[in-house]
C-alpha cells in the first residue's frame, strides 16, 4: 500500500499558504482514506459486512459513493461512533441520530452555488444534520427563507471579492470548502466560527455581517481545515500540557492551538494586505476601508510573526523547550517566512501605531488575566529602599474555557478607523471633523487615541485610584502599558500590578514604582 | 505516538496509507498484518481518536 508523502517544496508551499492543486488533491485523498479506514474499523467491530446505507448509495454509482464517503459529516459520524465504542447501537447521548448511516444529502438540503468570472463555489448550507453540533458551536434550527437568503447574498458578495481580488485563494477555497453549518452568534462577539479535525471542509459559522466578513471568515476557517489535514498525516507538535499566549484568544492555549491561530491568520493577513493595496489604487473614495485594511494587515502580520517566533523558540523572552517536531519546525518556519516578507511593507503613519497598540493591549490584558506572580521579594526590596531585584517568574492560571478577544479600547479604535476624529491625531497630525476619539466616555482612551500619551497615563492612573470593577482595572492597566515608555509595563504588567496592590495603591507614586521596576 | 514524519531530505512521509481507490467492502475484508503499513495507519488513527475532535473556535470578527 502506498503511504502519503509530500515533497519538501510542496510541504513548505502548503505552510506558506500557497498549496498547489496537486497538494490539495493529496490532502483530500488522505481525508477520504481516513474516513474509509474509520468505517472499516466500525464494520469489523460490529461484525457487519457493510452498512445498510452503503448498498443504497452504491446503486447510484461510484461517484455517489465517493461523495458520501468524502463528506465532512461522514467524518464526524465515523469519529463519533468510534469514540462512543464499538457497538453501533450505543447511545452517545444525542437523540435522533441514526448511528447506522451517515446522513445523505436529503432532498430539500440547501446547496448554494455562486459563480464569478468563470469560477464556481458550491457549498451545502447544513441546517438539519443532527451531527452538525459536533463542530463545537450551537447550531441554529432550520433556517428561514429570509435567513437562507442572507447567507446566499453574503456568499455571492464574498465570492465576487475573492475571485476578483484574491483569485488564487478562491481557487483553493473551492477545492476545500463543501459545508457551512450556520450557528448561533456568541454574545459579545462580532462573529464566531469553528472547524473540527473530524470534518475536513466543513465550517460552523454565525451569520456574517456582509460579504467581506464572510470572505475573510471562510479563508480563515479553510486554513484550519488544511492544518487539520496536515496533522492527519504528520505530527507537528510534541505532546505537552503547557499553555501559552495566543494573540487571538484571551485564554491560554496549547502549542497546536497557537499554530492553528498563526496559520489561520496568515490567510487573514494576506487578505487584508491585498485589500489594502487595492484601496490604495482605488483612490480617496475608499479611504475608510483602506484604513481598516491597513490596520488589520499591520496588526495580524505582527501577531503571526510573534506567535511563530514563540513556537520556534526565537522570542527574546522564550523560556525554551522544543514544542515542535521536525515536520512542525519546517512547517512553522515556512509559515513565518511568508509573513516576515511582508513586515517591511509601509502602512499609513496614523494606522501603524494603532495596530501596534492593539497588539500590546491584547498581550498585556492576556498576561493580567492569565498569569500570577508572587511579589513578596520585590515588595520587600521596595520597602527596604534597595534596587529592584530580577523579576520573579509568573505561572499560568488554569484555563476556564474559550475566551475570545473583547476590548472596549479596540472598539474605540475601530470607530476611529471608520470615521476620522476631531483634533490631533495619534501621531500629532490634524484630523478632519468627525467622531471624537474614545467617544467622550473613557478619558484615558480619549487621550490615547488623540495622541496625548501623558494625559492618557494620568487618566488611566486615576482609574486605578477610584477602585473600579475588575474589567475596568484590567483596561486601565493595559492602557498604562500601551502609553507608558517603560518596557516593564508591556512585558511584565502582572508583576507591576501585583506589587502595586501589595503596597497600598493610594500611598505609592505609580510612575516612580514603574521606573524602579524597569531599572534592572 | 506512531506518526512522526520521515524527512528523506526531499519528501515528508506519513504513516497514513492511501486507500482512496478501494471500496469499503474490499477494505473491510483486508486484514492488517501486525507490522504492515495498514496496521501502522490504523494505529495512528486510533491514537488520534483519543483526542476529542478538538473543535477550533474563534475568529471574533469585529469589522
Coordinates of C-alpha atoms in Angstrom, one line a residue:
Chain A
X1 CA 0.0 0.0 0.0
X2 CA 1.2 3.5 -0.8
X3 CA 1.7 5.8 2.1
X4 CA 1.1 9.5 1.7
X5 CA 4.0 11.8 1.1
X6 CA 4.7 15.4 0.3
X7 CA 7.8 16.8 -1.2
X8 CA 9.6 19.4 0.9
X9 CA 8.7 22.0 -1.7
X10 CA 5.0 21.1 -1.6
X11 CA 5.1 20.9 2.2
X12 CA 6.7 24.4 2.6
X13 CA 4.3 25.9 0.0
X14 CA 1.4 24.5 1.9
X15 CA 2.8 26.1 5.1
X16 CA 3.2 29.4 3.3
X17 CA -0.5 29.3 2.4
X18 CA 0.1 28.5 -1.2
X19 CA -0.6 24.8 -1.7
X20 CA -0.8 23.6 -5.3
X21 CA -3.9 21.8 -6.7
X22 CA -1.9 18.6 -6.6
X23 CA -1.2 19.1 -2.8
X24 CA -4.9 19.8 -2.1
X25 CA -5.9 16.7 -4.0
X26 CA -3.4 14.7 -1.9
X27 CA -4.9 16.1 1.3
X28 CA -8.4 15.3 0.1
X29 CA -7.4 11.7 -0.7
X30 CA -5.9 11.5 2.7
X31 CA -9.2 12.5 4.3
X32 CA -11.2 10.1 2.2
X33 CA -8.7 7.4 3.2
X34 CA -9.2 8.3 6.9
X35 CA -13.0 8.0 6.5
X36 CA -12.6 4.6 4.8
X37 CA -10.3 3.3 7.5
X38 CA -12.6 4.5 10.2
X39 CA -15.6 2.9 8.6
X40 CA -13.6 -0.3 8.2
X41 CA -13.0 -0.3 11.9
X42 CA -16.7 0.2 12.6
X43 CA -17.6 -2.7 10.4
X44 CA -15.0 -5.0 11.9
X45 CA -16.0 -4.0 15.4
X46 CA -19.7 -4.7 14.7
X47 CA -19.2 -7.8 12.6
X48 CA -21.3 -6.2 9.8
X49 CA -20.3 -6.8 6.2
X50 CA -21.3 -3.4 5.1
X51 CA -23.6 -0.6 6.3
X52 CA -27.2 -0.6 5.1
X53 CA -26.7 2.8 3.6
X54 CA -23.7 1.7 1.5
X55 CA -25.7 -0.5 -0.8
X56 CA -28.3 2.2 -1.4
X57 CA -25.6 4.7 -2.2
X58 CA -23.6 2.3 -4.3
X59 CA -26.7 1.8 -6.5
X60 CA -26.3 5.5 -7.6
X61 CA -22.8 4.8 -8.8
X62 CA -19.2 5.1 -7.7
X63 CA -19.2 8.9 -7.8
X64 CA -22.1 9.0 -5.4
X65 CA -20.3 6.6 -3.1
X66 CA -17.1 8.7 -3.2
X67 CA -19.2 11.8 -2.5
X68 CA -20.8 10.4 0.7
X69 CA -17.5 8.9 1.9
X70 CA -15.7 12.2 1.4
X71 CA -18.4 14.3 3.0
X72 CA -17.3 16.1 6.3
X73 CA -20.4 14.7 8.0
X74 CA -19.2 11.2 7.3
X75 CA -16.0 12.1 9.1
X76 CA -18.0 13.4 12.1
X77 CA -20.2 10.3 12.1
X78 CA -17.3 7.8 11.9
X79 CA -15.2 9.5 14.6
X80 CA -18.2 9.9 16.9
X81 CA -19.1 6.2 16.6
X82 CA -15.6 5.0 17.2
X83 CA -15.2 7.3 20.2
X84 CA -18.5 6.0 21.6
X85 CA -17.5 2.4 21.4
X86 CA -17.6 -0.4 19.0
X87 CA -21.4 -1.0 19.5
X88 CA -23.1 0.8 16.6
X89 CA -26.3 0.8 18.7
X90 CA -24.7 2.6 21.6
X91 CA -26.2 5.9 22.5
X92 CA -23.7 8.7 22.8
X93 CA -26.3 11.0 24.2
X94 CA -27.6 12.6 21.1
X95 CA -31.2 11.6 20.4
X96 CA -32.4 11.2 16.9
X97 CA -29.1 10.3 15.4
X98 CA -29.2 7.1 13.2
X99 CA -25.8 5.5 14.0
X100 CA -26.2 3.1 11.3
X101 CA -25.9 5.5 8.4
X102 CA -24.4 8.8 7.7
X103 CA -27.0 11.3 6.7
X104 CA -27.0 11.7 2.9
X105 CA -27.7 14.9 1.2
X106 CA -31.5 14.7 1.6
X107 CA -34.0 16.4 -0.7
X108 CA -34.5 19.9 0.5
X109 CA -30.9 20.4 1.6
X110 CA -29.8 23.8 0.5
X111 CA -26.9 23.9 -1.8
X112 CA -25.6 27.3 -2.6
X113 CA -23.8 27.7 -5.9
X114 CA -22.1 31.0 -6.7
X115 CA -20.1 31.9 -9.8
X116 CA -18.0 34.8 -10.7
X117 CA -15.6 35.3 -13.6
X118 CA -15.7 31.6 -14.5
X119 CA -15.1 30.3 -11.0
X120 CA -17.8 28.4 -9.1
X121 CA -18.1 27.7 -5.4
X122 CA -20.7 25.1 -4.3
X123 CA -21.4 24.6 -0.6
X124 CA -24.2 22.8 1.3
X125 CA -25.8 25.0 3.9
X126 CA -26.3 22.3 6.5
X127 CA -29.1 23.2 9.0
X128 CA -30.6 19.8 9.6
X129 CA -28.0 17.0 10.1
X130 CA -28.1 16.1 13.9
X131 CA -24.3 15.6 13.8
X132 CA -23.6 19.3 12.9
X133 CA -23.4 20.2 16.6
X134 CA -20.2 18.2 16.9
X135 CA -18.4 21.1 15.2
X136 CA -18.3 22.7 18.6
X137 CA -20.8 25.5 18.4
X138 CA -24.6 25.6 18.9
X139 CA -26.3 25.2 15.5
X140 CA -29.3 27.2 14.5
X141 CA -32.6 25.4 13.9
X142 CA -33.8 25.1 10.3
X143 CA -33.1 28.4 8.5
X144 CA -36.0 30.6 7.4
X145 CA -36.1 31.6 3.8
X146 CA -35.0 35.1 4.8
X147 CA -32.0 33.8 6.8
X148 CA -31.0 31.5 3.9
X149 CA -31.3 34.4 1.5
X150 CA -29.0 36.4 3.7
X151 CA -26.4 33.7 3.5
X152 CA -26.9 33.5 -0.3
X153 CA -26.4 37.2 -0.8
X154 CA -23.3 37.3 1.5
X155 CA -21.8 34.3 -0.2
X156 CA -22.3 35.9 -3.6
X157 CA -20.6 39.1 -2.5
X158 CA -17.8 37.2 -0.7
X159 CA -17.2 35.1 -3.8
X160 CA -17.1 38.2 -6.0
X161 CA -14.5 39.8 -3.7
X162 CA -12.4 36.6 -3.5
X163 CA -12.5 35.8 -7.2
X164 CA -11.9 39.4 -8.4
X165 CA -9.0 40.3 -6.0
X166 CA -7.9 37.0 -4.3
X167 CA -8.2 34.5 -7.1
X168 CA -5.5 32.0 -6.0
X169 CA -7.2 31.9 -2.6
X170 CA -10.6 31.5 -4.2
X171 CA -9.4 28.5 -6.2
X172 CA -8.0 26.8 -3.1
X173 CA -11.2 27.6 -1.2
X174 CA -13.4 26.0 -3.8
X175 CA -11.3 22.8 -3.6
X176 CA -11.6 22.6 0.2
X177 CA -14.9 24.0 1.4
X178 CA -18.0 21.9 1.0
X179 CA -20.3 22.5 4.0
X180 CA -21.3 25.5 6.1
X181 CA -23.2 24.9 9.3
X182 CA -25.0 28.1 10.5
X183 CA -24.6 28.5 14.2
X184 CA -25.9 30.8 16.9
X185 CA -23.9 34.0 17.5
X186 CA -21.8 34.3 20.6
X187 CA -22.9 37.1 23.0
X188 CA -20.4 39.9 23.0
X189 CA -18.6 38.6 19.9
X190 CA -18.8 40.2 16.5
X191 CA -19.0 36.8 14.9
X192 CA -17.8 33.3 15.6
X193 CA -16.8 30.2 13.6
X194 CA -15.3 26.8 14.2
X195 CA -13.9 23.8 12.5
X196 CA -13.3 20.2 13.6
X197 CA -10.4 17.9 12.9
X198 CA -13.0 15.2 12.1
X199 CA -14.8 17.2 9.4
X200 CA -12.4 18.4 6.7
X201 CA -14.1 21.0 4.5
X202 CA -16.9 21.9 7.0
X203 CA -17.2 25.2 8.7
X204 CA -19.5 26.2 11.5
X205 CA -20.2 29.9 11.4
X206 CA -22.6 32.5 12.7
X207 CA -24.5 34.6 10.1
X208 CA -22.0 37.1 8.6
X209 CA -22.5 40.8 8.7
X210 CA -21.6 41.1 5.0
X211 CA -19.6 39.7 2.1
X212 CA -16.3 41.0 3.4
X213 CA -16.8 39.4 6.8
X214 CA -17.8 36.1 5.1
X215 CA -14.9 36.2 2.7
X216 CA -12.2 36.6 5.4
X217 CA -14.0 34.2 7.7
X218 CA -14.1 31.4 5.1
X219 CA -10.4 31.9 4.3
X220 CA -9.6 31.8 8.0
X221 CA -11.6 28.5 8.5
X222 CA -10.2 26.9 5.4
X223 CA -6.8 27.3 6.9
X224 CA -7.9 25.4 10.0
X225 CA -9.2 22.6 7.7
X226 CA -5.9 22.4 5.9
X227 CA -3.9 22.4 9.1
X228 CA -6.1 19.6 10.5
X229 CA -5.5 17.7 7.2
X230 CA -1.7 18.2 7.6
X231 CA -2.0 16.9 11.2
X232 CA -3.8 13.8 9.9
X233 CA -0.5 13.0 8.0
X234 CA 2.2 14.4 10.2
X235 CA 2.7 15.2 13.9
X236 CA 3.7 18.9 14.1
X237 CA 3.7 19.4 17.9
X238 CA 5.2 17.3 20.7
X239 CA 2.8 16.3 23.4
X240 CA 2.9 18.8 26.2
X241 CA 0.5 20.1 28.9
X242 CA 1.9 23.6 28.9
X243 CA -0.3 26.5 27.8
X244 CA 0.9 29.8 26.4
X245 CA 0.0 33.1 24.7
X246 CA -2.1 33.3 21.6
X247 CA -2.6 36.7 20.0
X248 CA -6.2 35.7 19.0
X249 CA -7.6 34.4 22.3
X250 CA -7.9 35.7 25.8
X251 CA -7.4 32.2 27.3
X252 CA -4.1 30.2 27.5
X253 CA -3.7 27.9 24.5
X254 CA -1.7 24.7 23.8
X255 CA 1.0 24.9 21.2
X256 CA -1.1 23.3 18.5
X257 CA -3.9 25.9 19.2
X258 CA -1.3 28.7 18.8
X259 CA -0.2 27.1 15.5
X260 CA -3.8 27.0 14.3
X261 CA -4.2 30.6 15.1
X262 CA -1.0 31.6 13.3
X263 CA -1.9 29.5 10.2
X264 CA -5.4 30.9 10.0
X265 CA -4.3 34.5 10.5
X266 CA -1.6 34.1 7.8
X267 CA -4.5 33.9 5.4
X268 CA -6.3 36.8 7.1
X269 CA -3.1 38.9 6.9
X270 CA -2.8 38.0 3.2
X271 CA -6.4 39.0 2.6
X272 CA -6.0 42.4 4.2
X273 CA -2.6 43.0 2.5
X274 CA -4.3 42.6 -0.8
X275 CA -7.3 44.7 0.2
X276 CA -5.1 47.5 1.5
X277 CA -3.2 47.5 -1.9
X278 CA -6.5 47.6 -3.7
X279 CA -7.9 50.5 -1.8
X280 CA -4.6 52.5 -2.3
X281 CA -5.0 52.2 -6.0
X282 CA -8.8 52.7 -5.9
X283 CA -8.4 56.3 -4.5
X284 CA -9.8 58.6 -1.9
X285 CA -13.4 57.1 -2.1
X286 CA -12.0 54.1 -0.3
X287 CA -10.1 55.9 2.4
X288 CA -12.1 54.4 5.3
X289 CA -11.9 50.8 4.1
X290 CA -8.3 51.4 3.3
X291 CA -7.5 52.4 6.9
X292 CA -9.3 49.4 8.2
X293 CA -7.5 47.1 5.7
X294 CA -4.1 48.6 6.7
X295 CA -4.9 48.3 10.4
X296 CA -5.8 44.6 10.0
X297 CA -2.8 43.9 7.8
X298 CA -0.4 45.6 10.2
X299 CA -1.9 44.0 13.3
X300 CA -2.0 40.5 12.1
X301 CA 1.3 40.3 10.3
X302 CA 3.0 41.3 13.6
X303 CA 0.8 38.8 15.6
X304 CA 1.6 35.9 13.3
X305 CA 5.3 36.7 13.4
X306 CA 5.2 36.8 17.2
X307 CA 3.3 33.6 17.5
X308 CA 5.6 31.7 15.1
X309 CA 8.7 33.1 16.8
X310 CA 7.4 31.8 20.1
X311 CA 6.7 28.4 18.6
X312 CA 10.2 28.2 17.1
X313 CA 11.8 29.3 20.3
X314 CA 13.1 32.5 18.7
X315 CA 11.4 35.0 21.1
X316 CA 13.7 37.1 23.3
X317 CA 11.7 36.0 26.4
X318 CA 11.2 32.4 25.3
X319 CA 11.7 30.1 28.2
X320 CA 12.9 27.3 25.9
X321 CA 11.6 23.9 25.3
X322 CA 11.1 22.3 22.0
X323 CA 7.4 22.1 21.2
X324 CA 7.7 21.3 17.5
X325 CA 8.6 18.1 15.8
X326 CA 10.9 18.3 12.8
X327 CA 7.9 18.5 10.5
X328 CA 6.4 21.1 12.7
X329 CA 9.6 23.2 12.7
X330 CA 9.7 23.1 8.9
X331 CA 6.1 24.0 8.7
X332 CA 6.2 26.9 11.1
X333 CA 9.4 28.3 9.6
X334 CA 7.8 28.4 6.2
X335 CA 4.6 29.9 7.6
X336 CA 6.7 32.5 9.4
X337 CA 8.9 33.3 6.4
X338 CA 5.9 34.0 4.2
X339 CA 4.6 36.7 6.6
X340 CA 8.1 38.0 7.5
X341 CA 8.4 39.0 3.9
X342 CA 5.5 41.5 4.4
X343 CA 6.9 43.1 7.6
X344 CA 8.8 45.9 5.9
X345 CA 5.8 47.0 3.7
X346 CA 4.7 50.5 4.6
X347 CA 1.5 51.2 6.5
X348 CA -0.2 54.6 7.0
X349 CA 1.7 56.5 9.7
X350 CA -1.6 57.1 11.5
X351 CA -2.6 53.5 11.4
X352 CA 0.6 51.7 12.3
X353 CA 0.8 52.8 16.0
X354 CA -2.9 51.9 16.4
X355 CA -2.1 48.4 15.2
X356 CA 0.9 48.1 17.4
X357 CA -1.1 49.4 20.3
X358 CA -3.9 46.9 19.8
X359 CA -1.4 44.0 19.9
X360 CA 0.2 45.4 23.0
X361 CA -3.2 45.9 24.6
X362 CA -4.2 42.3 23.9
X363 CA -0.9 40.9 25.1
X364 CA -1.0 42.9 28.3
X365 CA -4.6 42.0 29.0
X366 CA -3.8 38.3 28.4
X367 CA -0.9 38.5 31.0
X368 CA -3.1 40.3 33.5
X369 CA -5.9 37.7 33.0
X370 CA -3.9 34.5 33.0
X371 CA -0.6 35.0 34.8
X372 CA 0.0 35.1 38.5
X373 CA 3.3 36.1 40.2
X374 CA 4.5 36.2 43.9
X375 CA 5.5 39.9 44.5
X376 CA 6.9 39.2 48.1
X377 CA 10.6 39.6 47.4
X378 CA 10.1 42.7 45.1
X379 CA 7.8 44.4 47.7
X380 CA 10.4 43.7 50.4
X381 CA 13.1 45.3 48.2
X382 CA 11.0 48.4 47.6
X383 CA 10.2 48.9 51.3
X384 CA 13.9 48.4 52.2
X385 CA 14.9 51.0 49.7
X386 CA 17.0 48.5 47.7
X387 CA 17.3 48.2 43.9
X388 CA 14.6 46.2 42.1
X389 CA 15.6 42.5 42.0
X390 CA 15.2 40.3 39.0
X391 CA 11.5 39.8 38.1
X392 CA 10.2 36.6 39.5
X393 CA 8.7 34.1 37.1
X394 CA 5.0 34.1 36.5
X395 CA 2.7 31.0 36.4
X396 CA -0.2 30.3 34.1
X397 CA -3.6 30.1 35.8
X398 CA -5.7 27.1 34.7
X399 CA -7.8 28.0 31.7
X400 CA -11.5 28.5 32.3
X401 CA -12.7 27.9 28.8
X402 CA -12.7 29.6 25.5
X403 CA -12.3 33.4 25.7
X404 CA -12.3 35.5 22.5
X405 CA -10.9 39.0 22.5
X406 CA -13.2 41.6 23.9
X407 CA -11.8 45.1 24.4
X408 CA -13.7 48.4 24.6
X409 CA -10.5 50.1 23.6
X410 CA -10.3 48.1 20.4
X411 CA -13.9 49.0 19.7
X412 CA -12.9 52.7 20.0
X413 CA -10.0 52.1 17.6
X414 CA -12.4 50.6 15.1
X415 CA -14.7 53.5 15.4
X416 CA -11.8 55.9 14.8
X417 CA -10.7 53.9 11.8
X418 CA -14.2 54.1 10.3
X419 CA -14.6 57.8 10.9
X420 CA -11.7 60.2 11.4
X421 CA -11.7 62.2 14.6
X422 CA -11.5 65.9 15.6
X423 CA -8.3 67.4 16.8
X424 CA -4.9 66.0 17.0
X425 CA -4.3 62.5 15.6
X426 CA -2.3 59.7 17.1
X427 CA 0.9 60.9 15.5
X428 CA 0.2 64.5 16.1
X429 CA -1.3 65.3 12.7
X430 CA -4.5 67.2 12.3
X431 CA -7.7 65.3 11.6
X432 CA -10.9 66.1 9.8
X433 CA -14.1 66.8 11.7
X434 CA -15.9 63.6 12.8
X435 CA -16.0 61.2 15.7
X436 CA -14.4 62.2 18.9
X437 CA -11.7 59.6 19.9
X438 CA -12.9 57.4 22.8
X439 CA -16.4 58.7 22.4
X440 CA -16.1 61.1 25.3
X441 CA -16.8 58.3 27.8
X442 CA -13.3 56.9 28.6
X443 CA -10.9 59.8 29.3
X444 CA -7.8 57.7 29.1
X445 CA -8.8 56.2 25.7
X446 CA -9.8 59.7 24.5
X447 CA -6.3 61.0 25.2
X448 CA -4.6 57.9 23.8
X449 CA -6.5 58.0 20.6
X450 CA -5.9 61.7 20.4
X451 CA -2.1 61.1 20.6
X452 CA -1.6 62.6 24.1
X453 CA 0.1 59.7 26.0
X454 CA 0.9 61.8 29.0
X455 CA -2.7 62.8 29.7
X456 CA -3.7 59.2 28.9
X457 CA -1.3 57.9 31.5
X458 CA -2.7 60.2 34.2
X459 CA -6.2 59.3 33.3
X460 CA -5.6 55.5 33.5
X461 CA -3.7 56.0 36.8
X462 CA -6.7 57.9 38.2
X463 CA -9.0 55.0 37.3
X464 CA -6.8 52.7 39.5
X465 CA -7.2 55.1 42.4
X466 CA -11.0 55.2 42.2
X467 CA -11.3 51.4 42.8
X468 CA -13.3 50.4 39.8
X469 CA -14.7 47.0 38.6
X470 CA -12.3 44.2 37.7
X471 CA -12.8 44.7 34.0
X472 CA -12.1 48.5 34.3
X473 CA -9.0 47.7 36.3
X474 CA -7.6 45.5 33.6
X475 CA -8.5 48.0 31.0
X476 CA -6.7 50.8 33.0
X477 CA -3.6 48.6 33.5
X478 CA -3.4 47.7 29.8
X479 CA -4.0 51.3 28.9
X480 CA -1.0 52.3 31.1
X481 CA 1.1 49.7 29.2
X482 CA 0.1 51.0 25.8
X483 CA 1.0 54.6 26.5
X484 CA 3.9 54.3 29.0
X485 CA 7.6 54.4 27.9
X486 CA 8.6 51.7 30.4
X487 CA 9.2 48.2 29.0
X488 CA 8.3 46.5 32.3
X489 CA 4.7 47.6 31.8
X490 CA 4.5 45.9 28.4
X491 CA 6.5 42.8 29.3
X492 CA 5.6 42.1 33.0
X493 CA 2.3 44.0 33.7
X494 CA 1.2 41.3 36.1
X495 CA 4.2 41.9 38.3
X496 CA 3.7 45.7 38.3
X497 CA 0.0 45.2 39.3
X498 CA 0.9 42.6 42.0
X499 CA 3.5 44.9 43.6
X500 CA 1.2 47.9 43.4
X501 CA -1.6 46.1 45.1
X502 CA 0.6 44.9 47.9
X503 CA 1.9 48.4 48.6
X504 CA -1.5 50.0 49.2
X505 CA -2.1 51.8 45.9
X506 CA -3.1 55.2 47.3
X507 CA 0.2 55.6 49.0
X508 CA 2.5 54.8 46.1
X509 CA 3.7 57.1 43.3
X510 CA 2.8 54.7 40.5
X511 CA 5.2 56.2 37.9
X512 CA 8.1 56.1 40.4
X513 CA 7.3 52.4 41.2
X514 CA 7.2 51.5 37.5
X515 CA 10.5 53.3 36.8
X516 CA 12.1 51.4 39.8
X517 CA 10.8 48.1 38.5
X518 CA 12.1 48.9 35.0
X519 CA 15.6 49.7 36.1
X520 CA 17.3 46.2 36.3
Chain B
X1 CA 2.9 8.0 19.0
X2 CA 3.4 6.3 15.7
X3 CA 3.0 9.2 13.3
X4 CA 6.3 11.1 13.0
X5 CA 7.2 12.2 9.6
X6 CA 10.3 11.0 8.0
X7 CA 12.3 13.6 6.3
X8 CA 14.2 12.0 3.4
X9 CA 15.6 15.4 2.6
X10 CA 13.2 15.7 -0.3
X11 CA 9.9 14.1 0.9
X12 CA 7.9 14.2 4.1
X13 CA 6.4 10.7 4.5
X14 CA 3.3 9.9 6.6
X15 CA 2.3 6.5 8.1
X16 CA -1.3 7.0 6.7
X17 CA -2.0 4.7 3.7
X18 CA -3.8 5.8 0.6
X19 CA -6.9 3.6 0.3
X20 CA -8.9 6.2 -1.5
X21 CA -9.3 3.9 -4.6
X22 CA -10.5 0.9 -2.6
X23 CA -14.1 0.1 -1.9
X24 CA -15.3 -0.2 1.7
X25 CA -16.1 -3.8 1.2
X26 CA -12.7 -4.6 -0.1
X27 CA -11.0 -2.7 2.7
X28 CA -13.1 -4.2 5.4
X29 CA -12.2 -7.7 4.1
X30 CA -8.5 -6.9 4.2
X31 CA -6.6 -8.0 7.3
X32 CA -4.0 -5.8 8.9
X33 CA -0.8 -7.8 9.5
X34 CA 0.9 -6.7 12.7
X35 CA 3.7 -4.7 11.2
X36 CA 2.0 -3.8 7.9
X37 CA 1.5 -0.3 6.6
X38 CA -2.2 -0.8 7.1
X39 CA -1.6 -1.7 10.8
X40 CA 0.5 1.4 11.4
X41 CA -2.1 3.6 9.7
X42 CA -4.9 2.2 11.8
X43 CA -2.8 2.6 15.0
X44 CA -2.2 6.3 14.1
X45 CA -5.9 6.9 13.6
X46 CA -6.8 5.2 16.8
X47 CA -4.4 7.4 18.7
X48 CA -5.9 10.4 17.1
X49 CA -9.4 9.4 18.3
X50 CA -8.2 9.7 21.9
X51 CA -8.3 13.5 21.2
X52 CA -11.9 14.8 21.4
X53 CA -12.2 16.1 17.9
X54 CA -10.8 19.4 19.3
X55 CA -13.0 21.9 17.5
X56 CA -11.1 25.1 16.9
X57 CA -13.4 28.0 17.5
X58 CA -12.6 31.6 17.4
X59 CA -12.4 34.5 14.9
X60 CA -14.2 37.3 16.6
X61 CA -14.6 39.4 13.6
X62 CA -15.1 43.0 14.8
X63 CA -15.1 44.5 11.4

